[in-house]
Coordinates of C-alpha atoms and ligand atoms in Angstrom, one line a residue:
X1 CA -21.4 25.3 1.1
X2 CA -21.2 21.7 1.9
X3 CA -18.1 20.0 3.2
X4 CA -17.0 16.6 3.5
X5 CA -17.7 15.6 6.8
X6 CA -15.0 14.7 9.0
X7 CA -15.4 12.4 12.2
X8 CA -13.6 13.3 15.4
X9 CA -12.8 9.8 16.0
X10 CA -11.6 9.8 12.5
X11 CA -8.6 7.7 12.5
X12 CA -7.0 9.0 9.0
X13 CA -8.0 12.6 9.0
X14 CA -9.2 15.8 11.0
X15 CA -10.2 19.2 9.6
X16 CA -8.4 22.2 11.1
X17 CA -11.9 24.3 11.7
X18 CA -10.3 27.8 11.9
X19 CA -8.5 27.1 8.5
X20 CA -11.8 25.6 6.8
X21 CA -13.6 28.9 4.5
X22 CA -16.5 26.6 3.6
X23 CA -15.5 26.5 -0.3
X24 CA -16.6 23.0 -0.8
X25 CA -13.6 21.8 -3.3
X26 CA -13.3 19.0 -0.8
X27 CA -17.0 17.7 -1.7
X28 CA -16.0 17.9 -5.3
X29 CA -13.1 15.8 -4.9
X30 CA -14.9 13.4 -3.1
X31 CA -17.9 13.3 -5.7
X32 CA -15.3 13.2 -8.2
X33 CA -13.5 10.4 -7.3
X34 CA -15.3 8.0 -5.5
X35 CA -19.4 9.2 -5.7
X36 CA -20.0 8.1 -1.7
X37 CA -23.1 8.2 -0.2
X38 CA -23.7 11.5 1.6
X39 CA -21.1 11.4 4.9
X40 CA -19.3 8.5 4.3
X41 CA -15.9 8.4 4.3
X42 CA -13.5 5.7 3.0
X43 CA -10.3 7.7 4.5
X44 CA -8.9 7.7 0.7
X45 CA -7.7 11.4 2.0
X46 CA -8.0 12.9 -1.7
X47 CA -9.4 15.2 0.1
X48 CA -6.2 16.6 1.7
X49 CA -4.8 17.0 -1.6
X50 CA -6.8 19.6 -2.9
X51 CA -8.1 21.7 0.0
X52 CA -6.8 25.2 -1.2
X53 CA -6.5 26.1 3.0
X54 CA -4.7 23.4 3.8
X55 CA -7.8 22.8 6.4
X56 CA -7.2 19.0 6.1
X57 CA -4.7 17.5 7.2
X58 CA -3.8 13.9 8.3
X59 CA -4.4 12.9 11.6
X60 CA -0.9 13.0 12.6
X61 CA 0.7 10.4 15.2
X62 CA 4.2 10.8 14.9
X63 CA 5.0 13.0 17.7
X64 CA 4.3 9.8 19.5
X65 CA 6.4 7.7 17.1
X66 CA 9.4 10.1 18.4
X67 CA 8.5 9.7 22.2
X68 CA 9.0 6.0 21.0
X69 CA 12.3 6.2 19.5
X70 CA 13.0 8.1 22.6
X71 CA 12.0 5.3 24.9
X72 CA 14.9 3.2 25.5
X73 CA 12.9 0.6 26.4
X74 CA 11.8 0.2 22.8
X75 CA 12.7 -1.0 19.7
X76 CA 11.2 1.3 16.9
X77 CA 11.3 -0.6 13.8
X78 CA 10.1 2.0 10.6
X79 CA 9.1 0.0 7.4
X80 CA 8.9 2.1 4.1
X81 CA 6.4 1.9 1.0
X82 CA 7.4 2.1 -2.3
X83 CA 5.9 5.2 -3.2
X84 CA 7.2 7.1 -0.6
X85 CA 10.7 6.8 -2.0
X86 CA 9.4 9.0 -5.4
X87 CA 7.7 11.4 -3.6
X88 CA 9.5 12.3 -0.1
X89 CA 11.9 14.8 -2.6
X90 CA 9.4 16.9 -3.3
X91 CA 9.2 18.6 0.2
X92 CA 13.1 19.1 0.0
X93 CA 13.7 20.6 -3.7
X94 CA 14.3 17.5 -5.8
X95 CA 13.3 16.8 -9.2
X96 CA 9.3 15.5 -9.9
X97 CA 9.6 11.5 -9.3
X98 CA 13.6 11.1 -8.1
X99 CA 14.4 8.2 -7.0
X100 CA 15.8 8.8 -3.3
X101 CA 15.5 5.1 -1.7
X102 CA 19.2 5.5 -0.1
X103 CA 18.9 8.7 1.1
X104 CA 15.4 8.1 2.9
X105 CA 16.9 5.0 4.8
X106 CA 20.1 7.4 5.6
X107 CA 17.7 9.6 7.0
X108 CA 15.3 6.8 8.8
X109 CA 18.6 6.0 10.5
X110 CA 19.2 9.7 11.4
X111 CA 16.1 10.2 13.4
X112 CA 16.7 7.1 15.3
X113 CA 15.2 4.5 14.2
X114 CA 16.6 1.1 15.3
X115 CA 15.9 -1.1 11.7
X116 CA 15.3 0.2 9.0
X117 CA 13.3 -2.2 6.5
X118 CA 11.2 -1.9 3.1
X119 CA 7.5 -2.6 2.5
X120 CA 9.2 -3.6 -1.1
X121 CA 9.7 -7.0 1.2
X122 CA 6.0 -6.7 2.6
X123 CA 5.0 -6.5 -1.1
X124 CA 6.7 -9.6 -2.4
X125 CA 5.2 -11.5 0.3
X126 CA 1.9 -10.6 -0.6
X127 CA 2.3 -11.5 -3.8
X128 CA 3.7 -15.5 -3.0
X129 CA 0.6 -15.4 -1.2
X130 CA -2.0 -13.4 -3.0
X131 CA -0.5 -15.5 -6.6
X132 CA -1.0 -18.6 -5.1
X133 CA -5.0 -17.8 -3.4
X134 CA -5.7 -17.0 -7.2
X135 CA -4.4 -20.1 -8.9
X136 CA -5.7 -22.1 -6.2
X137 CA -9.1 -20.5 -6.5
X138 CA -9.0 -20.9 -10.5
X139 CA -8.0 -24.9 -10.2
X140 CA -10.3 -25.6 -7.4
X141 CA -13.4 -23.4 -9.4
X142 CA -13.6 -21.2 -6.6
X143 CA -15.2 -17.6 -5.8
X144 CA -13.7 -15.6 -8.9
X145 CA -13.2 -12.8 -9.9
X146 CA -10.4 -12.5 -7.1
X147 CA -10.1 -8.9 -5.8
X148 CA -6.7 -7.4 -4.8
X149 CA -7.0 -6.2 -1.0
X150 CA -4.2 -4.0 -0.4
X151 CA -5.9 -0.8 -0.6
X152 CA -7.9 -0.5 2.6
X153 CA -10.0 2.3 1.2
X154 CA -11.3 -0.2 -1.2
X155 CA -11.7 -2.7 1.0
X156 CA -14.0 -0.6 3.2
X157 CA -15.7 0.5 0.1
X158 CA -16.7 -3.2 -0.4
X159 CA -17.7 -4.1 3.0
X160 CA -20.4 -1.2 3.4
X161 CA -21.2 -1.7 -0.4
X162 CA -21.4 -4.9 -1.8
X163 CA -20.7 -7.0 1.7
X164 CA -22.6 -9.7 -0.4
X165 CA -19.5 -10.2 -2.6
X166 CA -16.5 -10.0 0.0
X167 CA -15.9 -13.7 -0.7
X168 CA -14.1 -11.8 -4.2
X169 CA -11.8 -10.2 -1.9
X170 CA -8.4 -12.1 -1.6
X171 CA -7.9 -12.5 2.1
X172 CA -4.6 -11.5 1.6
X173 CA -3.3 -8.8 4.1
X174 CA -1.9 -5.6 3.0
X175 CA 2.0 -5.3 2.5
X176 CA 2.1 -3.3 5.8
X177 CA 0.2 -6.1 7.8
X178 CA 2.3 -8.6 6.3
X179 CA 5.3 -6.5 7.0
X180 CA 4.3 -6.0 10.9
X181 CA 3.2 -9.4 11.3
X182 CA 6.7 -10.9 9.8
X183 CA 8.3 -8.1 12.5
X184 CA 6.1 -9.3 15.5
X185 CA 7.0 -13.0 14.8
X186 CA 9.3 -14.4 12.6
X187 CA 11.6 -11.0 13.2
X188 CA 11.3 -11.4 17.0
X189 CA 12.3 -14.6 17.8
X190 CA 15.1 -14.7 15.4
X191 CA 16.7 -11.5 17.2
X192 CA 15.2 -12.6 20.6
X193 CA 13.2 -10.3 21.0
X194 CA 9.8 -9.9 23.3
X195 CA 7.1 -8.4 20.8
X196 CA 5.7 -6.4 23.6
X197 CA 9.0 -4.5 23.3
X198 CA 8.9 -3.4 19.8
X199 CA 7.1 -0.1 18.2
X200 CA 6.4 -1.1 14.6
X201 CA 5.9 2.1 12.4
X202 CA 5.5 2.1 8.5
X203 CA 5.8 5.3 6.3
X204 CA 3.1 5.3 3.6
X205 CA 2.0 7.4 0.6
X206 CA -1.4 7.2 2.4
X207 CA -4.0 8.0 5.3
X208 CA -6.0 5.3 4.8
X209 CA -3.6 2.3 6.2
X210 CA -3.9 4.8 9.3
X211 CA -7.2 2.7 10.1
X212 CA -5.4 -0.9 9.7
X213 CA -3.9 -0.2 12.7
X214 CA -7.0 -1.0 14.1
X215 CA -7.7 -4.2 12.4
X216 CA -4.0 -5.8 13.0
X217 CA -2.4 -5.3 16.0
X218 CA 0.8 -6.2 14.3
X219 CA 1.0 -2.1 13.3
X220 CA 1.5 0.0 16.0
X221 CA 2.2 3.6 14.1
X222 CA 1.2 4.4 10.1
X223 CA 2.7 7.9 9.5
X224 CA 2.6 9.8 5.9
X225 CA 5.1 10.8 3.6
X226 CA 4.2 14.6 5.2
X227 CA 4.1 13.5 8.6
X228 CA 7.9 12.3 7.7
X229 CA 8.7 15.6 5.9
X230 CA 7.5 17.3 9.6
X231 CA 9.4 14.8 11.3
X232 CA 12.6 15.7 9.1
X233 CA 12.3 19.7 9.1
X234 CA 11.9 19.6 13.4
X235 CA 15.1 18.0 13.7
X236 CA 16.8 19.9 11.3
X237 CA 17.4 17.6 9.0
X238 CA 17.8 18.3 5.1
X239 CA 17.4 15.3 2.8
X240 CA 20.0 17.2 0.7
X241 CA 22.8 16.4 3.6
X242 CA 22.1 12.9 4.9
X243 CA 24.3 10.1 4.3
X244 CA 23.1 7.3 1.6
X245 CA 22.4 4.4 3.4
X246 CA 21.0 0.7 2.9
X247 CA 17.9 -1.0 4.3
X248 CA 18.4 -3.2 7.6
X249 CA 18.6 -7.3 6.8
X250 CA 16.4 -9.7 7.2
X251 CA 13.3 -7.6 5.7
X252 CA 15.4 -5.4 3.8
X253 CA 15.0 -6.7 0.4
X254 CA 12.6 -6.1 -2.3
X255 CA 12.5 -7.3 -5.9
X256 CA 11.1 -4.8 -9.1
X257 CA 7.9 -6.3 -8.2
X258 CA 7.4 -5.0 -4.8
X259 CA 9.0 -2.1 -6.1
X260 CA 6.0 -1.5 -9.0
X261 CA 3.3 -2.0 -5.9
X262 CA 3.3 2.0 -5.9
X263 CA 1.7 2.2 -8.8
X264 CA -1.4 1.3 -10.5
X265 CA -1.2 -1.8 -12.4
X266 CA 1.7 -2.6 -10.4
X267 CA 0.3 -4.6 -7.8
X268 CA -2.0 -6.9 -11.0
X269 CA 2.3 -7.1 -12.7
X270 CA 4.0 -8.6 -9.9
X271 CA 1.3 -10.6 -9.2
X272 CA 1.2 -12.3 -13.0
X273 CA 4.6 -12.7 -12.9
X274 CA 4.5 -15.0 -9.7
X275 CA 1.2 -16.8 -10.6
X276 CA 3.2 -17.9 -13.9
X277 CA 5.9 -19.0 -12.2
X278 CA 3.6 -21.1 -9.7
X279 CA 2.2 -22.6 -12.2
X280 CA 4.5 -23.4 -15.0
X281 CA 7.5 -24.0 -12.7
X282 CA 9.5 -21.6 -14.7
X283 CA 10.8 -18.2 -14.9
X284 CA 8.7 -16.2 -16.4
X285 CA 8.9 -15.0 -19.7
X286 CA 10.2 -11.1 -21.0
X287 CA 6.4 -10.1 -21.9
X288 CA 5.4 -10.4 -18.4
X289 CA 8.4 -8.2 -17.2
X290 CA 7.2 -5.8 -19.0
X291 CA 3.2 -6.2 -18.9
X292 CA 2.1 -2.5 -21.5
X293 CA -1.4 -3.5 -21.0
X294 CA -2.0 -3.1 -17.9
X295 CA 0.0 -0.2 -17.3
X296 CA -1.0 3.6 -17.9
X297 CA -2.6 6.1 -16.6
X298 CA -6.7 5.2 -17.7
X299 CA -8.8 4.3 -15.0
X300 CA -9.4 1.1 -16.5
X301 CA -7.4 -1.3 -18.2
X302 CA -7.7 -4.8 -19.1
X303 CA -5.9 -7.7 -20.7
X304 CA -5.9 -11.1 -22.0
X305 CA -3.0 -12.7 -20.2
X306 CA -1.0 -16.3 -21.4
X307 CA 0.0 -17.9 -18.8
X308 CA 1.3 -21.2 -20.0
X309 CA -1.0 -24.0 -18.5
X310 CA -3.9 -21.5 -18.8
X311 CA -5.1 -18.1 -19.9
X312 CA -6.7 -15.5 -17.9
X313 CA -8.6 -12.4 -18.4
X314 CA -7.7 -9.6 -15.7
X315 CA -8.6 -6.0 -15.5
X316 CA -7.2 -2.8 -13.3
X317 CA -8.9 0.1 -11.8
X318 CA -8.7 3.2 -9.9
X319 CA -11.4 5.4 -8.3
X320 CA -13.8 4.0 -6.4
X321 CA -16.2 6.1 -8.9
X322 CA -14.9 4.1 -11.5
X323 CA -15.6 0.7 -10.0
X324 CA -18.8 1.6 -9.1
X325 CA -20.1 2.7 -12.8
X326 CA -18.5 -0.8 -14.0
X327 CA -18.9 -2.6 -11.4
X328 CA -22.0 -5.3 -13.3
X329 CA -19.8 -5.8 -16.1
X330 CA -16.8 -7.2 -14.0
X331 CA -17.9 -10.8 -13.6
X332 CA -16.2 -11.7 -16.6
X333 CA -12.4 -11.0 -15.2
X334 CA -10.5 -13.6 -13.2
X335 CA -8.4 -11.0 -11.0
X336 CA -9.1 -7.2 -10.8
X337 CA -6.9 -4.8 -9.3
X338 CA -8.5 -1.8 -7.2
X339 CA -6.5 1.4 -6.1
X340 CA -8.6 4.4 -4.4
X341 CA -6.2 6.8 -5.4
X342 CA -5.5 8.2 -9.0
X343 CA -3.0 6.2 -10.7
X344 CA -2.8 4.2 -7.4
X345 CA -0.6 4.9 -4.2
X346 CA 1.5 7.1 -5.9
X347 CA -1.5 9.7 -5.9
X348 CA -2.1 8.8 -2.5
X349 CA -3.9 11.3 0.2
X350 CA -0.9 11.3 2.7
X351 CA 1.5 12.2 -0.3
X352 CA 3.0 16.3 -0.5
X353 CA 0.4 18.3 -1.2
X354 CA 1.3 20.0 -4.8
X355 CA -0.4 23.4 -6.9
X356 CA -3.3 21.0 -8.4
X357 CA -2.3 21.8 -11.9
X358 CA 1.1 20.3 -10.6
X359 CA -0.2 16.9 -9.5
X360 CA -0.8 15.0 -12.9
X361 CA 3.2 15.8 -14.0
X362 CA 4.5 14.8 -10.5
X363 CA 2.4 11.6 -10.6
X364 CA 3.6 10.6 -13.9
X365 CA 7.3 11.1 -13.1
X366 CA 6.4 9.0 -9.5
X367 CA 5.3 6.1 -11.9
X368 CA 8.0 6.3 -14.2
X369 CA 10.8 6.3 -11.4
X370 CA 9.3 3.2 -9.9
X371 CA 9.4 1.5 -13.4
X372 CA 12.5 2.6 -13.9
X373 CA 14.0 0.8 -10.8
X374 CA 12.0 -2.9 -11.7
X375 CA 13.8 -2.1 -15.0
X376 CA 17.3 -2.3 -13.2
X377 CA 16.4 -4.6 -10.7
X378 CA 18.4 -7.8 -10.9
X379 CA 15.5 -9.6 -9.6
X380 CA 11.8 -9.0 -10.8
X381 CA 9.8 -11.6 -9.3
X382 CA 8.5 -11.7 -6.3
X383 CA 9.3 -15.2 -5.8
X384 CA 13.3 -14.4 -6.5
X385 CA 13.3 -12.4 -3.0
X386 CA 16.0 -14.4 -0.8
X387 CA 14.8 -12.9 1.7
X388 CA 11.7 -14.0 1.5
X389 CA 12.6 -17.6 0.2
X390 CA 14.6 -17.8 3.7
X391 CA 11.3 -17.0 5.8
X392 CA 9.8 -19.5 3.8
X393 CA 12.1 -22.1 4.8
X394 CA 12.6 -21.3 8.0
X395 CA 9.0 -20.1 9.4
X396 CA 6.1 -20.4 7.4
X397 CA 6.8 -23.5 5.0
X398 CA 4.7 -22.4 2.1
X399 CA 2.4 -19.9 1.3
X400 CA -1.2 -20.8 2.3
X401 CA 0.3 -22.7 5.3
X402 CA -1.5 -23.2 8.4
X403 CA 1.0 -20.9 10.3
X404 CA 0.6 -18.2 6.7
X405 CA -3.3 -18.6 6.9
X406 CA -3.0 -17.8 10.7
X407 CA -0.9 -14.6 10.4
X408 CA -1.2 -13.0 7.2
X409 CA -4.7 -13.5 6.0
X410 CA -8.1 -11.3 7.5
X411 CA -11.6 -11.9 7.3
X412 CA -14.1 -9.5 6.2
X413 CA -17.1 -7.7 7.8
X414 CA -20.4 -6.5 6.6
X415 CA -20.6 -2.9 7.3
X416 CA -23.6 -2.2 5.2
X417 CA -25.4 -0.8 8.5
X418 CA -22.7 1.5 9.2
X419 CA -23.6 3.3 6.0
X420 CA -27.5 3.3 6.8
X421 CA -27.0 4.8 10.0
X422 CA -24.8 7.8 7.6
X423 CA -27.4 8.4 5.4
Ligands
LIG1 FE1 -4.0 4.2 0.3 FE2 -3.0 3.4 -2.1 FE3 -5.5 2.9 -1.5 FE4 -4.8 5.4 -1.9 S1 -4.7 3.7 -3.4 S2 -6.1 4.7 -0.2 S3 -2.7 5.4 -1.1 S4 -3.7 2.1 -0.4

């Protein structure tokens, strides 16, 4: 039957051959979610998720991540999504969804890492940048409507299949190549440190950020949540046992907002919230905190939004199957929010694999944990962040700035051809 098919120089997955039986459920998946052209892959990894052999697998790097830490010479510095906290549990007998953010950091420290920090950080920074590219782009009639760009499955997607439209793509870096870029710069010279010398690594839901890597140097390691539970289980380590234990100053901090990131319609929240504030020059208001419309679990959802000085119509999406089928009726949206995975990272490919009649309840408790959190966070807003306020002041000035533009925006390429030569 037919198969997916896998690249050797595949830089998010690999397909254990003598496991494979030929069943074809990967196909399906694939058809399923994302209806590619025959051989192409976007490294989503949904795939992974429901091979019944366990055939595929990600491409795993972090034996190499522990000859690192075991370098003295180095400074390994392990960054950690927001999804991965929800999700990391289920490979050690905790509840669907629980919430174990302390606990992962306690056990970060345990296999050696020298700072521990959170992509919640990475997040917010995206947003003071990716909130200000969309006002700017609505004031100054610019290219609308303004895609998000965190999900590099997507962003792939877009190069080899409408590379006439990247201009709709913010230029925006992920949270990760935010995160390693503040690490490799700002982080470095404050502690005095020669980039050369440190090992950034970020834990992620997924096996797609494996391939930004590639794109920004500032990454030098993306390992998954399953890749961490191997990491764990070799060194004897049971997430049961380790000591609670808080993330590492200085990119530590994360507000609800980068919190929500992890799940669809998380990413389109945060950002609102921060646009308003840009705008308006005031908090913004309870209804944003708490944004129903464009949460849930459809595959499309869309909402009028008030933002004081103007109003803007926004829409979020999941399943690349899903964007393709509406992709001509999207023009009429200022900012769209597209997630690969179902429901977004939470469902990512580099996530536990799970009984597939499992999945849908372990996803919903995921989301519902991270909302919980934004719900007790003391601060919602990505523009709140101290943290990130301080960076502001003392490194990059503003967002947009010469020095932001510089390290935490990327440019797009056509890769139309790429997907001629596949077919
Ligand atoms: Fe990765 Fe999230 Fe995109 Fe899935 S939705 S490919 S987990 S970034």
């Amino acid at each position: 039957m037919a198969k997916v098919f896998v690249s050797e120089d595949n830089l998010s997955l690999q397909r254990i051959n003598e496991k494979c039986i030929d069943c074809g459920a990967c196909l399906q998946t694939c058809t399923q979610f994302n209806h590619l052209a025959p051989n192409d892959c976007v490294n989503c990894g949904q795939c992974i998720l429901t091979c019944p052999m366990g055939a595929l697998v990600p491409k795993y790097n972090y034996k190499e991540v522990f000859a690192n830490i075991h370098d003295e010479e180095k400074i390994v510095v392990v960054s950690v999504a927001p999804a991965v906290r929800v999700s990391i549990g289920d490979e050690f007998g905790f509840l669907p969804g629980e919430f174990l953010e302390k606990k992962l950091v306690g056990a970060l420290k345990a296999l050696g890492f020298d700072y521990v920090f959170d992509v919640t950080y990475g997040a917010d920074l995206t947003i003071m940048e990716e909130a200000t590219e969309l006002i700017k782009r609505i004031q100054n009639k610019g290219v609308l409507p303004m895609y998000t760009s965190c999900c590099p499955s997507w962003v792939e997607f877009m190069e080899k299949y409408y590379p006439e439209d990247l201009e709709h793509l913010s230029t925006c870096k992920s949270p990760i190549g935010m995160q390693g870029a503040i690490i490799k710069n700002y982080f470095a010279t404050l502690k005095n440190l020669n980039p050369k010398d440190i090992v950034t690594v970020t834990i992620a839901p997924c096996v797609s950020k494996k391939t930004e890597i590639k794109k920004a140097e500032d990454n030098d390691y993306v390992l998954t949540t399953s890749e961490l539970a191997m990491m764990l289980r070799e060194q004897e380590l049971d997430l049961n046992k380790v000591e609670e234990e808080n993330f590492d100053t200085l990119l530590g901090s994360g507000s609800g907002a980068g919190v929500i990131f992890g799940t669809s319609g998380g990413v389109m929240e945060a950002a609102l919230r921060t646009a308003y504030f840009l705008l308006n020059k005031k908090e913004a208001p309870l209804k944003l905190l708490n944004l129903q419309s464009v949460r849930g679990k459809e595959n499309f959802r869309e909402a009028e939004v008030d933002l004081g000085l103007i109003k803007i119509k926004v829409a979020v999406l999941y399943g690349l199957d899903a964007v393709q089928k509406m992709y001509s009726t999207l023009s009429c949206y200022h900012f769209i929010e597209v997630m690969t995975c179902p429901n977004g990272c939470i469902g990512g490919g580099g996530q536990t694999v799970l009984p597939k009649q499992k999945q849908g309840v372990y996803i919903d408790a995921r989301s519902k944990s991270l909302y919980e959190e934004d719900k007790v966070k003391t601060k919602k807003c990505s523009y709140e962040n101290e943290e990130i306020q301080e960076m502001y002041e003392n490194y990059l000035s503003s967002p947009l700035s010469k020095k932001a533009e510089e390290i935490l925006h990327i440019t797009y390429e056509d890769k139309s051809n790429v997907l001629k030569a596949t077919e």
